[in-house]
Amino acid sequence: MVPKNSKRVTIITGHYGSGKTEFAVNYAIKLRQISPKVTLGDLDIVNVYFRSRERKKELEEMGIHVVSSSLEGDSVDIPAVAAIASPVKDKSTKYLVDLGGNDVGTMVLGRLKPLLDSEETDFFMVVNVNRPDTSSPEGILQEMKSLEDASGLRVTGFINNTNLIRETTVEDITMGDKILKEASRLSGVPIKYTTYVEEVVKDIENFPDDLGGELFPLKFYMRKDWM
């Protein structure tokens, strides 16, 4: 599948352990199938592991331009303002932003917010209900409010990325769907996608017909075979 009706700028955030970066990388690759120019911005200043910039070489070989919040070759995040801001101004590119998943991480968005047009921007929250802080509708909404307050943006869609990595089952994802649907009902925020890893979950015909959002198959790009 490829993303349908995607806005020009898509900001992806999510609590630690949600699988946000894996989704962001997969989303960028699928966007490239329908868009001649795609930029992935790694603005995650919180997590030092599983950062999309680690796959810069592979992504650029696929035709995806990668920019990050730190200077090239620097192990410390020093926001490279021009690099992360220019794709917002470039109307010819689809810009996907991988944003840090807590209130500190979203503060970096302050550099971009004045440039963003709400009509062409989506703000997606990736949710894994197997993480303690997002295991209930109330926890999800609390995390969402924290992210919104820090970023100054409103979440426009949930991504159900409920997983147990290589042990994930249809039942796990369906359980996540039920919890996220209640959060969606309470908040009015729609579920945009429900993800599954193709090499792990192979019995997708067993998903319920009323699963929230569109099914979104993933591949492992960030996680090594032994992880």
JSON list of C-alpha atoms in Angstrom, two decimals:
[
{"chain": "A", "resi": 1, "resn": "MET", "atom": "CA", "xyz": [0.00, 0.00, 0.00]},
{"chain": "A", "resi": 2, "resn": "VAL", "atom": "CA", "xyz": [0.98, 3.63, -0.41]},
{"chain": "A", "resi": 3, "resn": "PRO", "atom": "CA", "xyz": [-0.24, 6.56, 1.73]},
{"chain": "A", "resi": 4, "resn": "LYS", "atom": "CA", "xyz": [-3.40, 8.10, 0.31]},
{"chain": "A", "resi": 5, "resn": "ASN", "atom": "CA", "xyz": [-4.27, 11.79, 0.55]},
{"chain": "A", "resi": 6, "resn": "SER", "atom": "CA", "xyz": [-1.10, 12.47, 2.54]},
{"chain": "A", "resi": 7, "resn": "LYS", "atom": "CA", "xyz": [-0.48, 16.11, 3.33]},
{"chain": "A", "resi": 8, "resn": "ARG", "atom": "CA", "xyz": [2.75, 17.72, 2.19]},
{"chain": "A", "resi": 9, "resn": "VAL", "atom": "CA", "xyz": [4.21, 17.83, 5.71]},
{"chain": "A", "resi": 10, "resn": "THR", "atom": "CA", "xyz": [3.73, 14.91, 8.08]},
{"chain": "A", "resi": 11, "resn": "ILE", "atom": "CA", "xyz": [5.10, 15.11, 11.62]},
{"chain": "A", "resi": 12, "resn": "ILE", "atom": "CA", "xyz": [5.36, 11.79, 13.44]},
{"chain": "A", "resi": 13, "resn": "THR", "atom": "CA", "xyz": [5.74, 11.53, 17.19]},
{"chain": "A", "resi": 14, "resn": "GLY", "atom": "CA", "xyz": [5.12, 8.89, 19.81]},
{"chain": "A", "resi": 15, "resn": "HIS", "atom": "CA", "xyz": [6.05, 7.84, 23.31]},
{"chain": "A", "resi": 16, "resn": "TYR", "atom": "CA", "xyz": [9.36, 6.05, 23.91]},
{"chain": "A", "resi": 17, "resn": "GLY", "atom": "CA", "xyz": [9.07, 2.46, 22.67]},
{"chain": "A", "resi": 18, "resn": "SER", "atom": "CA", "xyz": [6.14, 3.16, 20.35]},
{"chain": "A", "resi": 19, "resn": "GLY", "atom": "CA", "xyz": [8.11, 2.23, 17.22]},
{"chain": "A", "resi": 20, "resn": "LYS", "atom": "CA", "xyz": [7.82, 5.79, 15.91]},
{"chain": "A", "resi": 21, "resn": "THR", "atom": "CA", "xyz": [11.06, 5.80, 13.95]},
{"chain": "A", "resi": 22, "resn": "GLU", "atom": "CA", "xyz": [10.44, 2.42, 12.31]},
{"chain": "A", "resi": 23, "resn": "PHE", "atom": "CA", "xyz": [7.06, 3.71, 11.16]},
{"chain": "A", "resi": 24, "resn": "ALA", "atom": "CA", "xyz": [8.58, 7.01, 9.97]},
{"chain": "A", "resi": 25, "resn": "VAL", "atom": "CA", "xyz": [11.20, 5.25, 7.84]},
{"chain": "A", "resi": 26, "resn": "ASN", "atom": "CA", "xyz": [8.62, 2.89, 6.33]},
{"chain": "A", "resi": 27, "resn": "TYR", "atom": "CA", "xyz": [6.25, 5.80, 5.68]},
{"chain": "A", "resi": 28, "resn": "ALA", "atom": "CA", "xyz": [8.98, 7.76, 3.88]},
{"chain": "A", "resi": 29, "resn": "ILE", "atom": "CA", "xyz": [9.81, 4.77, 1.68]},
{"chain": "A", "resi": 30, "resn": "LYS", "atom": "CA", "xyz": [6.16, 4.31, 0.74]},
{"chain": "A", "resi": 31, "resn": "LEU", "atom": "CA", "xyz": [5.77, 8.03, 0.07]},
{"chain": "A", "resi": 32, "resn": "ARG", "atom": "CA", "xyz": [8.69, 7.83, -2.36]},
{"chain": "A", "resi": 33, "resn": "GLN", "atom": "CA", "xyz": [6.69, 5.34, -4.44]},
{"chain": "A", "resi": 34, "resn": "ILE", "atom": "CA", "xyz": [4.19, 8.07, -5.31]},
{"chain": "A", "resi": 35, "resn": "SER", "atom": "CA", "xyz": [6.18, 11.29, -4.86]},
{"chain": "A", "resi": 36, "resn": "PRO", "atom": "CA", "xyz": [9.22, 12.31, -6.91]},
{"chain": "A", "resi": 37, "resn": "LYS", "atom": "CA", "xyz": [10.74, 14.27, -4.03]},
{"chain": "A", "resi": 38, "resn": "VAL", "atom": "CA", "xyz": [10.67, 13.13, -0.39]},
{"chain": "A", "resi": 39, "resn": "THR", "atom": "CA", "xyz": [12.64, 14.49, 2.56]},
{"chain": "A", "resi": 40, "resn": "LEU", "atom": "CA", "xyz": [12.93, 12.77, 5.93]},
{"chain": "A", "resi": 41, "resn": "GLY", "atom": "CA", "xyz": [13.87, 15.06, 8.81]},
{"chain": "A", "resi": 42, "resn": "ASP", "atom": "CA", "xyz": [15.31, 13.38, 11.92]},
{"chain": "A", "resi": 43, "resn": "LEU", "atom": "CA", "xyz": [14.45, 15.81, 14.71]},
{"chain": "A", "resi": 44, "resn": "ASP", "atom": "CA", "xyz": [14.61, 13.27, 17.51]},
{"chain": "A", "resi": 45, "resn": "ILE", "atom": "CA", "xyz": [16.90, 14.82, 20.13]},
{"chain": "A", "resi": 46, "resn": "VAL", "atom": "CA", "xyz": [15.73, 12.48, 22.91]},
{"chain": "A", "resi": 47, "resn": "ASN", "atom": "CA", "xyz": [16.48, 8.89, 21.91]},
{"chain": "A", "resi": 48, "resn": "VAL", "atom": "CA", "xyz": [20.09, 8.06, 21.08]},
{"chain": "A", "resi": 49, "resn": "TYR", "atom": "CA", "xyz": [19.09, 4.67, 19.62]},
{"chain": "A", "resi": 50, "resn": "PHE", "atom": "CA", "xyz": [17.05, 3.73, 16.54]},
{"chain": "A", "resi": 51, "resn": "ARG", "atom": "CA", "xyz": [17.38, 7.12, 14.86]},
{"chain": "A", "resi": 52, "resn": "SER", "atom": "CA", "xyz": [16.36, 7.48, 11.25]},
{"chain": "A", "resi": 53, "resn": "ARG", "atom": "CA", "xyz": [19.61, 9.28, 10.42]},
{"chain": "A", "resi": 54, "resn": "GLU", "atom": "CA", "xyz": [21.35, 5.91, 11.00]},
{"chain": "A", "resi": 55, "resn": "ARG", "atom": "CA", "xyz": [19.81, 4.75, 7.71]},
{"chain": "A", "resi": 56, "resn": "LYS", "atom": "CA", "xyz": [20.75, 7.86, 5.77]},
{"chain": "A", "resi": 57, "resn": "LYS", "atom": "CA", "xyz": [22.89, 6.03, 3.20]},
{"chain": "A", "resi": 58, "resn": "GLU", "atom": "CA", "xyz": [20.24, 3.40, 2.43]},
{"chain": "A", "resi": 59, "resn": "LEU", "atom": "CA", "xyz": [17.43, 5.98, 2.32]},
{"chain": "A", "resi": 60, "resn": "GLU", "atom": "CA", "xyz": [19.30, 8.31, 0.01]},
{"chain": "A", "resi": 61, "resn": "GLU", "atom": "CA", "xyz": [20.00, 5.37, -2.30]},
{"chain": "A", "resi": 62, "resn": "MET", "atom": "CA", "xyz": [16.19, 5.04, -2.49]},
{"chain": "A", "resi": 63, "resn": "GLY", "atom": "CA", "xyz": [15.91, 8.70, -3.48]},
{"chain": "A", "resi": 64, "resn": "ILE", "atom": "CA", "xyz": [14.92, 10.03, -0.05]},
{"chain": "A", "resi": 65, "resn": "HIS", "atom": "CA", "xyz": [16.80, 13.10, 1.16]},
{"chain": "A", "resi": 66, "resn": "VAL", "atom": "CA", "xyz": [17.68, 12.92, 4.87]},
{"chain": "A", "resi": 67, "resn": "VAL", "atom": "CA", "xyz": [18.27, 15.94, 7.09]},
{"chain": "A", "resi": 68, "resn": "SER", "atom": "CA", "xyz": [18.80, 15.97, 10.84]},
{"chain": "A", "resi": 69, "resn": "SER", "atom": "CA", "xyz": [18.80, 18.21, 13.87]},
{"chain": "A", "resi": 70, "resn": "SER", "atom": "CA", "xyz": [22.55, 17.92, 14.38]},
{"chain": "A", "resi": 71, "resn": "LEU", "atom": "CA", "xyz": [25.57, 18.93, 12.37]},
{"chain": "A", "resi": 72, "resn": "GLU", "atom": "CA", "xyz": [27.06, 16.20, 10.16]},
{"chain": "A", "resi": 73, "resn": "GLY", "atom": "CA", "xyz": [29.52, 14.06, 12.07]},
{"chain": "A", "resi": 74, "resn": "ASP", "atom": "CA", "xyz": [28.62, 15.55, 15.44]},
{"chain": "A", "resi": 75, "resn": "SER", "atom": "CA", "xyz": [27.48, 13.25, 18.23]},
{"chain": "A", "resi": 76, "resn": "VAL", "atom": "CA", "xyz": [25.79, 16.11, 20.05]},
{"chain": "A", "resi": 77, "resn": "ASP", "atom": "CA", "xyz": [22.51, 17.55, 18.80]},
{"chain": "A", "resi": 78, "resn": "ILE", "atom": "CA", "xyz": [23.10, 21.11, 17.64]},
{"chain": "A", "resi": 79, "resn": "PRO", "atom": "CA", "xyz": [20.03, 22.08, 15.64]},
{"chain": "A", "resi": 80, "resn": "ALA", "atom": "CA", "xyz": [20.99, 22.73, 12.04]},
{"chain": "A", "resi": 81, "resn": "VAL", "atom": "CA", "xyz": [18.21, 25.26, 11.53]},
{"chain": "A", "resi": 82, "resn": "ALA", "atom": "CA", "xyz": [18.59, 25.82, 7.79]},
{"chain": "A", "resi": 83, "resn": "ALA", "atom": "CA", "xyz": [18.67, 22.09, 7.04]},
{"chain": "A", "resi": 84, "resn": "ILE", "atom": "CA", "xyz": [15.47, 21.27, 8.92]},
{"chain": "A", "resi": 85, "resn": "ALA", "atom": "CA", "xyz": [13.59, 24.40, 7.86]},
{"chain": "A", "resi": 86, "resn": "SER", "atom": "CA", "xyz": [14.26, 24.47, 4.12]},
{"chain": "A", "resi": 87, "resn": "PRO", "atom": "CA", "xyz": [12.02, 21.46, 3.25]},
{"chain": "A", "resi": 88, "resn": "VAL", "atom": "CA", "xyz": [9.07, 23.25, 4.89]},
{"chain": "A", "resi": 89, "resn": "LYS", "atom": "CA", "xyz": [9.54, 26.11, 2.44]},
{"chain": "A", "resi": 90, "resn": "ASP", "atom": "CA", "xyz": [10.14, 23.85, -0.56]},
{"chain": "A", "resi": 91, "resn": "LYS", "atom": "CA", "xyz": [6.65, 23.20, -1.89]},
{"chain": "A", "resi": 92, "resn": "SER", "atom": "CA", "xyz": [7.95, 20.57, -4.31]},
{"chain": "A", "resi": 93, "resn": "THR", "atom": "CA", "xyz": [8.88, 18.07, -1.59]},
{"chain": "A", "resi": 94, "resn": "LYS", "atom": "CA", "xyz": [6.92, 15.81, 0.72]},
{"chain": "A", "resi": 95, "resn": "TYR", "atom": "CA", "xyz": [8.45, 16.39, 4.14]},
{"chain": "A", "resi": 96, "resn": "LEU", "atom": "CA", "xyz": [8.28, 13.72, 6.82]},
{"chain": "A", "resi": 97, "resn": "VAL", "atom": "CA", "xyz": [9.49, 14.73, 10.29]},
{"chain": "A", "resi": 98, "resn": "ASP", "atom": "CA", "xyz": [10.59, 12.10, 12.85]},
{"chain": "A", "resi": 99, "resn": "LEU", "atom": "CA", "xyz": [10.08, 14.00, 16.10]},
{"chain": "A", "resi": 100, "resn": "GLY", "atom": "CA", "xyz": [11.17, 13.15, 19.66]},
{"chain": "A", "resi": 101, "resn": "GLY", "atom": "CA", "xyz": [8.46, 11.41, 21.61]},
{"chain": "A", "resi": 102, "resn": "ASN", "atom": "CA", "xyz": [8.03, 13.49, 24.74]},
{"chain": "A", "resi": 103, "resn": "ASP", "atom": "CA", "xyz": [7.49, 17.11, 25.72]},
{"chain": "A", "resi": 104, "resn": "VAL", "atom": "CA", "xyz": [11.24, 17.84, 25.57]},
{"chain": "A", "resi": 105, "resn": "GLY", "atom": "CA", "xyz": [11.54, 16.25, 22.14]},
{"chain": "A", "resi": 106, "resn": "THR", "atom": "CA", "xyz": [8.66, 18.23, 20.69]},
{"chain": "A", "resi": 107, "resn": "MET", "atom": "CA", "xyz": [10.15, 21.55, 21.79]},
{"chain": "A", "resi": 108, "resn": "VAL", "atom": "CA", "xyz": [12.52, 21.46, 18.81]},
{"chain": "A", "resi": 109, "resn": "LEU", "atom": "CA", "xyz": [9.41, 21.88, 16.67]},
{"chain": "A", "resi": 110, "resn": "GLY", "atom": "CA", "xyz": [9.36, 25.49, 17.81]},
{"chain": "A", "resi": 111, "resn": "ARG", "atom": "CA", "xyz": [11.91, 26.24, 15.10]},
{"chain": "A", "resi": 112, "resn": "LEU", "atom": "CA", "xyz": [9.53, 24.96, 12.44]},
{"chain": "A", "resi": 113, "resn": "LYS", "atom": "CA", "xyz": [6.11, 25.90, 13.77]},
{"chain": "A", "resi": 114, "resn": "PRO", "atom": "CA", "xyz": [6.09, 29.50, 12.45]},
{"chain": "A", "resi": 115, "resn": "LEU", "atom": "CA", "xyz": [6.70, 28.11, 8.95]},
{"chain": "A", "resi": 116, "resn": "LEU", "atom": "CA", "xyz": [4.00, 25.42, 9.03]},
{"chain": "A", "resi": 117, "resn": "ASP", "atom": "CA", "xyz": [0.69, 25.79, 7.24]},
{"chain": "A", "resi": 118, "resn": "SER", "atom": "CA", "xyz": [-1.98, 23.85, 9.14]},
{"chain": "A", "resi": 119, "resn": "GLU", "atom": "CA", "xyz": [-3.80, 23.09, 5.89]},
{"chain": "A", "resi": 120, "resn": "GLU", "atom": "CA", "xyz": [-0.82, 21.11, 4.59]},
{"chain": "A", "resi": 121, "resn": "THR", "atom": "CA", "xyz": [0.41, 19.57, 7.87]},
{"chain": "A", "resi": 122, "resn": "ASP", "atom": "CA", "xyz": [-0.51, 16.35, 9.67]},
{"chain": "A", "resi": 123, "resn": "PHE", "atom": "CA", "xyz": [0.66, 15.53, 13.21]},
{"chain": "A", "resi": 124, "resn": "PHE", "atom": "CA", "xyz": [0.49, 11.78, 13.80]},
{"chain": "A", "resi": 125, "resn": "MET", "atom": "CA", "xyz": [0.93, 10.07, 17.18]},
{"chain": "A", "resi": 126, "resn": "VAL", "atom": "CA", "xyz": [2.25, 6.50, 17.06]},
{"chain": "A", "resi": 127, "resn": "VAL", "atom": "CA", "xyz": [0.86, 4.31, 19.86]},
{"chain": "A", "resi": 128, "resn": "ASN", "atom": "CA", "xyz": [1.98, 0.94, 21.20]},
{"chain": "A", "resi": 129, "resn": "VAL", "atom": "CA", "xyz": [-0.43, -0.04, 23.97]},
{"chain": "A", "resi": 130, "resn": "ASN", "atom": "CA", "xyz": [2.15, -2.49, 25.30]},
{"chain": "A", "resi": 131, "resn": "ARG", "atom": "CA", "xyz": [4.09, 0.47, 26.70]},
{"chain": "A", "resi": 132, "resn": "PRO", "atom": "CA", "xyz": [3.06, 1.34, 30.30]},
{"chain": "A", "resi": 133, "resn": "ASP", "atom": "CA", "xyz": [2.26, 5.01, 29.71]},
{"chain": "A", "resi": 134, "resn": "THR", "atom": "CA", "xyz": [0.00, 4.30, 26.72]},
{"chain": "A", "resi": 135, "resn": "SER", "atom": "CA", "xyz": [-1.66, 1.06, 27.85]},
{"chain": "A", "resi": 136, "resn": "SER", "atom": "CA", "xyz": [-5.07, 2.66, 28.46]},
{"chain": "A", "resi": 137, "resn": "PRO", "atom": "CA", "xyz": [-7.23, 5.24, 26.69]},
{"chain": "A", "resi": 138, "resn": "GLU", "atom": "CA", "xyz": [-6.62, 7.64, 29.59]},
{"chain": "A", "resi": 139, "resn": "GLY", "atom": "CA", "xyz": [-2.84, 7.19, 29.34]},
{"chain": "A", "resi": 140, "resn": "ILE", "atom": "CA", "xyz": [-2.90, 7.74, 25.59]},
{"chain": "A", "resi": 141, "resn": "LEU", "atom": "CA", "xyz": [-4.87, 10.96, 25.97]},
{"chain": "A", "resi": 142, "resn": "GLN", "atom": "CA", "xyz": [-2.57, 12.18, 28.73]},
{"chain": "A", "resi": 143, "resn": "GLU", "atom": "CA", "xyz": [0.49, 11.60, 26.54]},
{"chain": "A", "resi": 144, "resn": "MET", "atom": "CA", "xyz": [-1.27, 13.25, 23.61]},
{"chain": "A", "resi": 145, "resn": "LYS", "atom": "CA", "xyz": [-2.03, 16.36, 25.68]},
{"chain": "A", "resi": 146, "resn": "SER", "atom": "CA", "xyz": [1.59, 16.54, 26.82]},
{"chain": "A", "resi": 147, "resn": "LEU", "atom": "CA", "xyz": [2.82, 16.35, 23.22]},
{"chain": "A", "resi": 148, "resn": "GLU", "atom": "CA", "xyz": [0.30, 18.92, 22.04]},
{"chain": "A", "resi": 149, "resn": "ASP", "atom": "CA", "xyz": [1.08, 21.37, 24.84]},
{"chain": "A", "resi": 150, "resn": "ALA", "atom": "CA", "xyz": [4.82, 21.18, 24.16]},
{"chain": "A", "resi": 151, "resn": "SER", "atom": "CA", "xyz": [4.57, 21.38, 20.36]},
{"chain": "A", "resi": 152, "resn": "GLY", "atom": "CA", "xyz": [1.71, 23.85, 20.02]},
{"chain": "A", "resi": 153, "resn": "LEU", "atom": "CA", "xyz": [0.13, 21.55, 17.44]},
{"chain": "A", "resi": 154, "resn": "ARG", "atom": "CA", "xyz": [-2.92, 19.32, 17.59]},
{"chain": "A", "resi": 155, "resn": "VAL", "atom": "CA", "xyz": [-2.66, 15.60, 16.85]},
{"chain": "A", "resi": 156, "resn": "THR", "atom": "CA", "xyz": [-4.57, 14.85, 13.64]},
{"chain": "A", "resi": 157, "resn": "GLY", "atom": "CA", "xyz": [-4.29, 11.07, 13.60]},
{"chain": "A", "resi": 158, "resn": "PHE", "atom": "CA", "xyz": [-3.37, 8.00, 15.65]},
{"chain": "A", "resi": 159, "resn": "ILE", "atom": "CA", "xyz": [-1.19, 5.17, 14.35]},
{"chain": "A", "resi": 160, "resn": "ASN", "atom": "CA", "xyz": [-1.88, 1.82, 16.00]},
{"chain": "A", "resi": 161, "resn": "ASN", "atom": "CA", "xyz": [1.60, 0.31, 16.18]},
{"chain": "A", "resi": 162, "resn": "THR", "atom": "CA", "xyz": [0.87, -2.14, 18.99]},
{"chain": "A", "resi": 163, "resn": "ASN", "atom": "CA", "xyz": [3.59, -4.77, 18.91]},
{"chain": "A", "resi": 164, "resn": "LEU", "atom": "CA", "xyz": [5.81, -7.18, 20.80]},
{"chain": "A", "resi": 165, "resn": "ILE", "atom": "CA", "xyz": [8.49, -6.93, 18.11]},
{"chain": "A", "resi": 166, "resn": "ARG", "atom": "CA", "xyz": [9.04, -10.43, 16.68]},
{"chain": "A", "resi": 167, "resn": "GLU", "atom": "CA", "xyz": [6.45, -12.03, 18.96]},
{"chain": "A", "resi": 168, "resn": "THR", "atom": "CA", "xyz": [3.54, -9.87, 17.75]},
{"chain": "A", "resi": 169, "resn": "THR", "atom": "CA", "xyz": [0.27, -11.61, 16.90]},
{"chain": "A", "resi": 170, "resn": "VAL", "atom": "CA", "xyz": [-3.01, -10.59, 15.29]},
{"chain": "A", "resi": 171, "resn": "GLU", "atom": "CA", "xyz": [-4.53, -10.78, 18.78]},
{"chain": "A", "resi": 172, "resn": "ASP", "atom": "CA", "xyz": [-1.99, -8.24, 20.13]},
{"chain": "A", "resi": 173, "resn": "ILE", "atom": "CA", "xyz": [-2.79, -5.77, 17.38]},
{"chain": "A", "resi": 174, "resn": "THR", "atom": "CA", "xyz": [-6.54, -6.29, 17.76]},
{"chain": "A", "resi": 175, "resn": "MET", "atom": "CA", "xyz": [-6.26, -5.62, 21.51]},
{"chain": "A", "resi": 176, "resn": "GLY", "atom": "CA", "xyz": [-4.42, -2.39, 20.72]},
{"chain": "A", "resi": 177, "resn": "ASP", "atom": "CA", "xyz": [-7.15, -1.48, 18.27]},
{"chain": "A", "resi": 178, "resn": "LYS", "atom": "CA", "xyz": [-9.84, -1.73, 20.95]},
{"chain": "A", "resi": 179, "resn": "ILE", "atom": "CA", "xyz": [-7.94, 0.51, 23.37]},
{"chain": "A", "resi": 180, "resn": "LEU", "atom": "CA", "xyz": [-7.02, 3.06, 20.72]},
{"chain": "A", "resi": 181, "resn": "LYS", "atom": "CA", "xyz": [-10.60, 3.16, 19.41]},
{"chain": "A", "resi": 182, "resn": "GLU", "atom": "CA", "xyz": [-11.75, 4.30, 22.84]},
{"chain": "A", "resi": 183, "resn": "ALA", "atom": "CA", "xyz": [-9.08, 7.00, 22.90]},
{"chain": "A", "resi": 184, "resn": "SER", "atom": "CA", "xyz": [-10.24, 8.01, 19.44]},
{"chain": "A", "resi": 185, "resn": "ARG", "atom": "CA", "xyz": [-13.87, 8.16, 20.56]},
{"chain": "A", "resi": 186, "resn": "LEU", "atom": "CA", "xyz": [-13.01, 10.31, 23.57]},
{"chain": "A", "resi": 187, "resn": "SER", "atom": "CA", "xyz": [-10.73, 12.70, 21.68]},
{"chain": "A", "resi": 188, "resn": "GLY", "atom": "CA", "xyz": [-12.26, 12.81, 18.21]},
{"chain": "A", "resi": 189, "resn": "VAL", "atom": "CA", "xyz": [-8.82, 12.00, 16.73]},
{"chain": "A", "resi": 190, "resn": "PRO", "atom": "CA", "xyz": [-9.15, 9.34, 14.00]},
{"chain": "A", "resi": 191, "resn": "ILE", "atom": "CA", "xyz": [-7.05, 6.19, 13.69]},
{"chain": "A", "resi": 192, "resn": "LYS", "atom": "CA", "xyz": [-5.21, 6.63, 10.38]},
{"chain": "A", "resi": 193, "resn": "TYR", "atom": "CA", "xyz": [-3.26, 3.38, 10.13]},
{"chain": "A", "resi": 194, "resn": "THR", "atom": "CA", "xyz": [-2.88, 0.02, 11.86]},
{"chain": "A", "resi": 195, "resn": "THR", "atom": "CA", "xyz": [0.57, -1.45, 11.30]},
{"chain": "A", "resi": 196, "resn": "TYR", "atom": "CA", "xyz": [1.92, -4.97, 11.17]},
{"chain": "A", "resi": 197, "resn": "VAL", "atom": "CA", "xyz": [5.35, -6.35, 10.25]},
{"chain": "A", "resi": 198, "resn": "GLU", "atom": "CA", "xyz": [4.98, -8.55, 7.18]},
{"chain": "A", "resi": 199, "resn": "GLU", "atom": "CA", "xyz": [7.62, -11.10, 8.18]},
{"chain": "A", "resi": 200, "resn": "VAL", "atom": "CA", "xyz": [6.09, -11.53, 11.66]},
{"chain": "A", "resi": 201, "resn": "VAL", "atom": "CA", "xyz": [2.31, -11.30, 11.24]},
{"chain": "A", "resi": 202, "resn": "LYS", "atom": "CA", "xyz": [1.38, -13.47, 8.28]},
{"chain": "A", "resi": 203, "resn": "ASP", "atom": "CA", "xyz": [-2.24, -14.31, 9.06]},
{"chain": "A", "resi": 204, "resn": "ILE", "atom": "CA", "xyz": [-3.69, -10.86, 8.34]},
{"chain": "A", "resi": 205, "resn": "GLU", "atom": "CA", "xyz": [-6.88, -12.47, 7.04]},
{"chain": "A", "resi": 206, "resn": "ASN", "atom": "CA", "xyz": [-7.72, -12.97, 10.72]},
{"chain": "A", "resi": 207, "resn": "PHE", "atom": "CA", "xyz": [-7.91, -9.26, 11.44]},
{"chain": "A", "resi": 208, "resn": "PRO", "atom": "CA", "xyz": [-11.48, -8.11, 12.23]},
{"chain": "A", "resi": 209, "resn": "ASP", "atom": "CA", "xyz": [-13.29, -6.31, 9.44]},
{"chain": "A", "resi": 210, "resn": "ASP", "atom": "CA", "xyz": [-13.77, -3.20, 11.57]},
{"chain": "A", "resi": 211, "resn": "LEU", "atom": "CA", "xyz": [-10.09, -2.68, 12.39]},
{"chain": "A", "resi": 212, "resn": "GLY", "atom": "CA", "xyz": [-9.37, 1.03, 12.81]},
{"chain": "A", "resi": 213, "resn": "GLY", "atom": "CA", "xyz": [-7.64, 2.89, 9.99]},
{"chain": "A", "resi": 214, "resn": "GLU", "atom": "CA", "xyz": [-5.94, 1.42, 6.95]},
{"chain": "A", "resi": 215, "resn": "LEU", "atom": "CA", "xyz": [-3.67, -1.61, 7.24]},
{"chain": "A", "resi": 216, "resn": "PHE", "atom": "CA", "xyz": [-0.05, -0.53, 6.88]},
{"chain": "A", "resi": 217, "resn": "PRO", "atom": "CA", "xyz": [2.56, -3.27, 6.32]},
{"chain": "A", "resi": 218, "resn": "LEU", "atom": "CA", "xyz": [6.03, -2.61, 7.74]},
{"chain": "A", "resi": 219, "resn": "LYS", "atom": "CA", "xyz": [9.50, -3.99, 7.20]},
{"chain": "A", "resi": 220, "resn": "PHE", "atom": "CA", "xyz": [12.26, -3.92, 9.80]},
{"chain": "A", "resi": 221, "resn": "TYR", "atom": "CA", "xyz": [14.71, -1.23, 8.72]},
{"chain": "A", "resi": 222, "resn": "MET", "atom": "CA", "xyz": [15.89, 0.01, 12.13]},
{"chain": "A", "resi": 223, "resn": "ARG", "atom": "CA", "xyz": [16.05, -3.28, 14.03]},
{"chain": "A", "resi": 224, "resn": "LYS", "atom": "CA", "xyz": [18.78, -5.85, 13.35]},
{"chain": "A", "resi": 225, "resn": "ASP", "atom": "CA", "xyz": [17.92, -9.53, 12.91]},
{"chain": "A", "resi": 226, "resn": "TRP", "atom": "CA", "xyz": [19.18, -10.39, 16.38]},
{"chain": "A", "resi": 227, "resn": "MET", "atom": "CA", "xyz": [17.14, -7.69, 18.14]}
]
